[in-house]
Coordinates of C-alpha atoms in Angstrom, one line a residue:
X66 CA -7.4 27.4 -7.2
X67 CA -5.5 28.5 -4.2
X68 CA -3.2 25.7 -3.0
X69 CA -3.1 25.9 0.8
X70 CA -1.8 23.6 3.5
X71 CA 1.1 22.0 1.6
X72 CA 3.5 22.3 4.5
X73 CA 0.8 21.1 6.9
X74 CA 0.3 18.1 4.7
X75 CA 4.0 17.4 4.5
X76 CA 4.3 17.6 8.3
X77 CA 1.3 15.3 8.6
X78 CA 2.8 12.7 6.2
X79 CA 6.2 12.8 8.0
X80 CA 4.5 12.2 11.3
X81 CA 2.4 9.3 9.9
X82 CA 5.6 7.8 8.4
X83 CA 7.4 8.0 11.7
X84 CA 4.3 6.5 13.4
X85 CA 4.2 3.5 11.0
X86 CA 8.0 3.0 11.5
X87 CA 7.5 3.0 15.3
X88 CA 4.2 1.1 15.6
X89 CA 4.7 -1.6 13.1
X90 CA 7.5 -3.5 15.0
X91 CA 5.5 -3.2 18.2
X92 CA 2.4 -4.6 16.5
X93 CA 4.3 -7.4 14.8
X94 CA 6.0 -8.5 18.1
X95 CA 2.7 -8.3 19.9
X96 CA 1.3 -10.7 17.3
X97 CA 4.2 -13.1 17.7
X98 CA 3.6 -13.0 21.5
X99 CA -0.1 -13.6 21.0
X100 CA 0.6 -16.5 18.7
X101 CA 2.7 -18.2 21.4
X102 CA 0.0 -17.5 24.1
X103 CA -2.7 -19.0 22.0
X104 CA -0.6 -22.1 21.2
X105 CA 0.1 -22.5 24.9
X106 CA -3.6 -22.0 25.9
X107 CA -4.6 -24.6 23.3
X108 CA -2.0 -27.0 24.5
X109 CA -0.2 -27.0 21.2
X110 CA 3.4 -26.7 22.3
X111 CA 6.8 -28.3 21.5
X112 CA 5.3 -29.8 18.3
X113 CA 2.8 -31.8 20.3
X114 CA -0.1 -33.4 18.4
X115 CA -2.3 -33.3 21.4
X116 CA -4.5 -30.5 22.5
X117 CA -5.9 -29.5 25.8
X118 CA -8.1 -26.5 25.2
X119 CA -8.5 -24.2 28.1
X120 CA -5.4 -25.4 29.9
X121 CA -3.4 -22.9 31.9
X122 CA -1.0 -20.8 29.8
X123 CA 2.6 -21.6 30.6
X124 CA 3.7 -18.0 30.9
X125 CA 7.3 -18.9 31.6
X126 CA 7.5 -21.0 28.5
X127 CA 5.7 -18.4 26.4
X128 CA 8.0 -15.6 27.5
X129 CA 11.1 -17.8 27.1
X130 CA 10.0 -18.7 23.5
X131 CA 9.2 -15.1 22.8
X132 CA 12.6 -13.9 24.0
X133 CA 14.3 -16.6 21.9
X134 CA 12.3 -15.6 18.8
X135 CA 12.7 -11.8 19.4
X136 CA 16.1 -11.4 17.7
X137 CA 15.1 -13.6 14.8
X138 CA 11.8 -11.7 14.2
X139 CA 13.5 -8.3 14.5
X140 CA 16.5 -9.3 12.4
X141 CA 14.5 -10.9 9.6
X142 CA 11.9 -8.2 9.4
X143 CA 14.6 -5.5 9.6
X144 CA 16.6 -7.0 6.7
X145 CA 13.4 -7.5 4.7
X146 CA 12.4 -3.9 5.3
X147 CA 15.8 -2.5 4.4
X148 CA 15.8 -4.5 1.1
X149 CA 12.2 -3.5 0.3
X150 CA 12.9 0.1 1.2
X151 CA 15.8 0.4 -1.2
X152 CA 14.3 -1.7 -3.9
X153 CA 10.8 -0.2 -3.8
X154 CA 11.2 1.3 -7.2
X155 CA 12.0 -2.1 -8.7
X156 CA 9.0 -3.7 -6.9
X157 CA 6.6 -1.1 -8.2
X158 CA 8.0 -1.4 -11.8
X159 CA 7.6 -5.2 -11.7
X160 CA 4.0 -5.0 -10.3
X161 CA 2.9 -2.5 -13.0
X162 CA 5.2 -3.5 -15.9
X163 CA 6.6 0.0 -16.1
X164 CA 9.7 0.8 -18.2
X165 CA 11.9 3.9 -18.3
X166 CA 10.9 6.5 -20.8
X167 CA 13.8 8.2 -22.6
X168 CA 13.7 11.8 -23.7
X169 CA 14.2 10.9 -27.3
X170 CA 11.2 8.6 -27.2
X171 CA 8.8 11.3 -26.0
X172 CA 10.2 14.9 -25.6
X173 CA 6.7 16.1 -25.1
X174 CA 6.5 14.5 -21.7
X175 CA 10.0 15.5 -20.7
X176 CA 9.3 19.2 -21.6
X177 CA 6.1 19.2 -19.5
X178 CA 7.8 17.6 -16.5
X179 CA 10.8 19.9 -16.7
X180 CA 8.7 23.0 -16.9
X181 CA 6.6 22.0 -14.0
X182 CA 9.5 21.0 -11.8
X183 CA 11.2 24.3 -12.5
X184 CA 8.0 26.1 -11.6
X185 CA 7.8 24.1 -8.3
X186 CA 11.5 24.3 -7.5
X187 CA 11.8 20.5 -7.5
X188 CA 14.4 18.1 -8.8
X189 CA 13.5 16.3 -12.0
X190 CA 12.0 12.9 -11.2
X191 CA 12.5 9.8 -13.3
X192 CA 9.8 9.1 -15.9
X193 CA 8.4 5.6 -16.6
X194 CA 5.8 4.4 -19.0
X195 CA 3.4 1.4 -19.0
X196 CA 2.5 -0.1 -22.3
X197 CA -1.2 0.0 -21.7
X198 CA -3.8 1.5 -24.0
X199 CA -5.9 2.5 -21.1
X200 CA -5.4 5.7 -19.0
X201 CA -3.8 6.2 -15.6
X202 CA -0.7 7.7 -13.9
X203 CA 1.0 7.6 -10.6
X204 CA 4.0 8.8 -8.6
X205 CA 6.2 6.7 -6.5
X206 CA 9.5 6.8 -4.6
X207 CA 10.9 7.6 -1.2
X208 CA 13.7 10.1 -2.0
X209 CA 15.2 12.2 -4.7
X210 CA 17.0 9.2 -6.2
X211 CA 13.8 7.1 -6.5
X212 CA 11.0 9.7 -7.1
X213 CA 9.3 8.6 -10.3
X214 CA 6.3 9.7 -12.4
X215 CA 4.7 6.9 -14.4
X216 CA 2.1 7.3 -17.2
X217 CA 0.4 4.8 -19.5
X218 CA 0.8 4.9 -23.2
X219 CA -3.0 5.4 -23.5
X220 CA -2.8 8.5 -21.3
X221 CA -0.2 10.1 -23.7
X222 CA -2.3 9.3 -26.7
X223 CA -5.7 10.6 -25.4
X224 CA -4.9 13.7 -23.3
X225 CA -3.9 17.0 -24.9
X226 CA -1.0 19.0 -23.6
X227 CA -3.0 21.0 -21.0
X228 CA -4.7 17.9 -19.6
X229 CA -1.4 15.9 -19.5
X230 CA 0.2 18.9 -17.7
X231 CA -2.6 18.8 -15.1
X232 CA -2.1 15.1 -14.4
X233 CA 1.7 15.3 -14.1
X234 CA 1.3 18.4 -11.8
X235 CA -1.0 16.2 -9.7
X236 CA 1.6 13.5 -9.4
X237 CA 4.4 16.0 -8.7
X238 CA 2.3 17.3 -5.9
X239 CA 2.2 13.8 -4.4
X240 CA 6.0 13.9 -4.4
X241 CA 6.1 17.4 -2.9
X242 CA 3.7 16.4 -0.1
X243 CA 5.7 13.2 0.7
X244 CA 2.6 11.1 -0.1
X245 CA 4.6 8.6 -2.1
X246 CA 7.1 8.0 0.8
X247 CA 4.2 7.3 3.2
X248 CA 2.4 5.0 0.7
X249 CA 5.6 3.0 -0.1
X250 CA 6.3 2.6 3.6
X251 CA 2.7 1.3 4.2
X252 CA 3.0 -1.1 1.2
X253 CA 6.2 -2.6 2.6
X254 CA 4.6 -3.0 6.1
X255 CA 1.4 -4.6 4.9
X256 CA 3.4 -6.9 2.6
X257 CA 5.5 -8.1 5.6
X258 CA 2.6 -8.6 7.9
X259 CA 0.6 -10.5 5.2
X260 CA 3.6 -12.8 4.6
X261 CA 4.0 -13.4 8.4
X262 CA 0.3 -14.4 8.6
X263 CA 0.8 -16.9 5.8
X264 CA 3.8 -18.4 7.5
X265 CA 1.8 -18.7 10.7
X266 CA -1.1 -20.4 8.9
X267 CA 1.2 -22.9 7.1
X268 CA 3.2 -23.6 10.3
X269 CA 0.0 -24.3 12.3
X270 CA -1.3 -26.5 9.6
X271 CA 1.9 -28.5 9.4
X272 CA 1.9 -29.0 13.2
X273 CA -1.6 -30.2 13.4
X274 CA -1.6 -32.4 10.2
X275 CA 1.3 -34.6 11.0
X276 CA 0.5 -38.0 9.5
X277 CA 2.9 -39.8 11.8
X278 CA 0.2 -39.9 14.6
X279 CA -1.5 -43.2 15.4
X280 CA -5.1 -43.9 14.5
X281 CA -6.2 -43.4 18.1
X282 CA -5.2 -39.8 17.9
X283 CA -7.4 -39.0 14.9
X284 CA -10.0 -37.1 16.9
X285 CA -7.3 -35.1 18.6
X286 CA -5.7 -34.3 15.3
X287 CA -9.0 -33.2 13.7
X288 CA -9.6 -30.9 16.7
X289 CA -6.1 -29.6 16.4
X290 CA -6.7 -28.7 12.7
X291 CA -9.9 -26.8 13.5
X292 CA -8.3 -25.1 16.5
X293 CA -5.2 -24.2 14.4
X294 CA -7.4 -22.6 11.8
X295 CA -9.2 -20.7 14.5
X296 CA -5.9 -19.3 15.7
X297 CA -5.0 -18.4 12.1
X298 CA -8.3 -16.6 11.6
X299 CA -7.7 -14.5 14.8
X300 CA -4.3 -13.5 13.6
X301 CA -5.5 -12.8 10.1
X302 CA -8.2 -10.5 11.6
X303 CA -5.5 -8.6 13.5
X304 CA -3.5 -8.3 10.2
X305 CA -6.7 -7.1 8.4
X306 CA -7.4 -4.5 11.1
X307 CA -3.8 -3.2 10.7
X308 CA -4.3 -2.9 6.9
X309 CA -7.6 -1.0 7.5
X310 CA -5.9 1.3 10.0
X311 CA -3.1 1.9 7.5
X312 CA -5.7 2.9 4.9
X313 CA -7.4 5.3 7.2
X314 CA -4.1 6.8 8.3
X315 CA -3.4 7.5 4.6
X316 CA -6.4 9.7 4.3
X317 CA -8.3 10.1 1.0
X318 CA -7.8 13.8 1.5
X319 CA -4.3 13.3 -0.1
X320 CA -6.0 13.1 -3.5
X321 CA -7.9 16.4 -2.9
X322 CA -4.7 18.0 -1.8
X323 CA -2.9 16.7 -4.9
X324 CA -5.7 17.9 -7.1
X325 CA -5.5 21.4 -5.5
X326 CA -1.7 21.5 -5.7
X327 CA -1.7 20.2 -9.3
X328 CA -4.2 22.8 -10.3
X329 CA -2.2 25.6 -8.8
X330 CA 1.1 24.3 -10.3
X331 CA -0.3 24.0 -13.9
X332 CA -2.6 27.0 -13.5
X333 CA -5.5 25.3 -15.1
X334 CA -7.9 23.4 -12.8
X335 CA -10.4 22.7 -15.5
X336 CA -7.8 20.9 -17.6
X337 CA -7.1 18.6 -14.7
X338 CA -10.9 18.1 -14.3
X339 CA -11.1 17.2 -18.0
X340 CA -8.3 14.8 -17.7
X341 CA -9.9 13.1 -14.7
X342 CA -13.1 12.7 -16.6
X343 CA -11.3 11.1 -19.6
X344 CA -9.3 8.8 -17.3
X345 CA -12.5 7.7 -15.4
X346 CA -14.0 6.5 -18.7
X347 CA -11.1 4.2 -19.4
X348 CA -8.9 3.7 -16.4
X349 CA -5.8 1.7 -17.0
X350 CA -3.6 -0.6 -15.0
X351 CA -6.6 -2.7 -14.0
X352 CA -4.4 -5.8 -14.6
X353 CA -2.3 -4.9 -11.5
X354 CA -3.4 -7.5 -8.9
X355 CA -1.8 -5.8 -5.9
X356 CA -4.4 -3.4 -4.3
X357 CA -1.6 -1.8 -2.2
X358 CA 0.2 -0.7 -5.4
X359 CA -3.1 0.5 -6.9
X360 CA -3.3 3.0 -4.0
X361 CA -0.7 5.0 -5.9
X362 CA -2.8 5.5 -9.1
X363 CA -4.5 8.8 -9.8
X364 CA -7.8 6.8 -10.2
X365 CA -8.1 3.4 -8.7
X366 CA -9.1 0.9 -11.5
X367 CA -11.7 -0.7 -9.2
X368 CA -12.6 2.5 -7.4
X369 CA -15.1 3.4 -10.2
X370 CA -17.3 0.5 -9.4
X371 CA -19.0 2.3 -6.5
X372 CA -21.9 3.2 -8.8
X373 CA -21.9 -0.1 -10.6
X374 CA -22.4 -2.6 -7.9
X375 CA -20.0 -1.8 -5.1
X376 CA -21.8 -1.6 -1.8
X377 CA -21.8 1.4 0.4
X378 CA -19.8 -0.5 3.0
X379 CA -17.0 -1.3 0.5
X380 CA -16.8 2.4 -0.6
X381 CA -16.1 3.3 3.0
X382 CA -12.7 1.6 2.7
X383 CA -11.8 3.0 -0.7
X384 CA -8.4 4.5 -0.9
X385 CA -9.6 7.2 -3.4
X386 CA -12.4 9.7 -3.1
X387 CA -15.2 9.8 -5.6
X388 CA -13.9 10.9 -9.0
X389 CA -17.1 12.9 -9.8
X390 CA -16.7 14.8 -6.5
X391 CA -13.1 15.6 -7.4
X392 CA -14.1 16.9 -10.8
X393 CA -16.9 19.0 -9.3
X394 CA -14.5 20.7 -6.9
X395 CA -12.0 21.5 -9.7
X396 CA -14.7 22.9 -12.0
X397 CA -15.8 25.3 -9.3
X398 CA -12.6 27.4 -9.9

């Protein structure tokens, strides 16, 4: 299989990473501003329990509050992003239960990785293993110091050397194409925006459910609660749209590109196809609860349910292409 378009893919991923780095702060600040506008419009200001829906927006107050919150939002998010950016490897390991794999524990894996990296002219990545009898693998990391290839124990037990070589070549191609850096960046951003939404919901609930109000204010308080949840829903929808946009930005084409690059790197596309077929029969890491982390896997644990009950609508938002289609393409060569 001829692996074409690697440099195009790398350039595309670099542009998308820069786009996310630029657009995320703009989107987040826009949401903070919208949060203040909606509170003002609904008459929920200065911790007031009373609401006056449809009142004129106090733009001066909104802009003043926004400017006051600006350094706090930028500072907190900036610190959070820096910490997450440099501790992403630890975050992924904790989410998946991965542990470092020493050479003496499995020289077979190390030999395969070393041979492939020398062929590709790459630095040797770290190697992790997940104590899971099921099958899966993924690459992660944002730079040479954090690039990691992770495999499950079941994968090592079930695949032969040629199939394992194909899977590792696939993951190394993700690293070469900068797919992992783009995915890690999106994981951090989505995590931040989800947390901000939770804080907004909790803050609104606290403002509108203050028990210190007198009994004559019960109706106003009930309306405030309903209105607060409406605001929260609107903001959550914005967050959801952002998450969907991120998934579309990180095209499912990346898996086809990694399949092609892995097939070229190992020189045996049918071995990779055979490995994908075995993995699809018993995909591992399905205990990972974070769907953003599951984007990294060679086969999404839930992504196989498209033919077993997943609706067509849900499949449109899948982060991975159909496994059978991937196998079919590989077996054509």
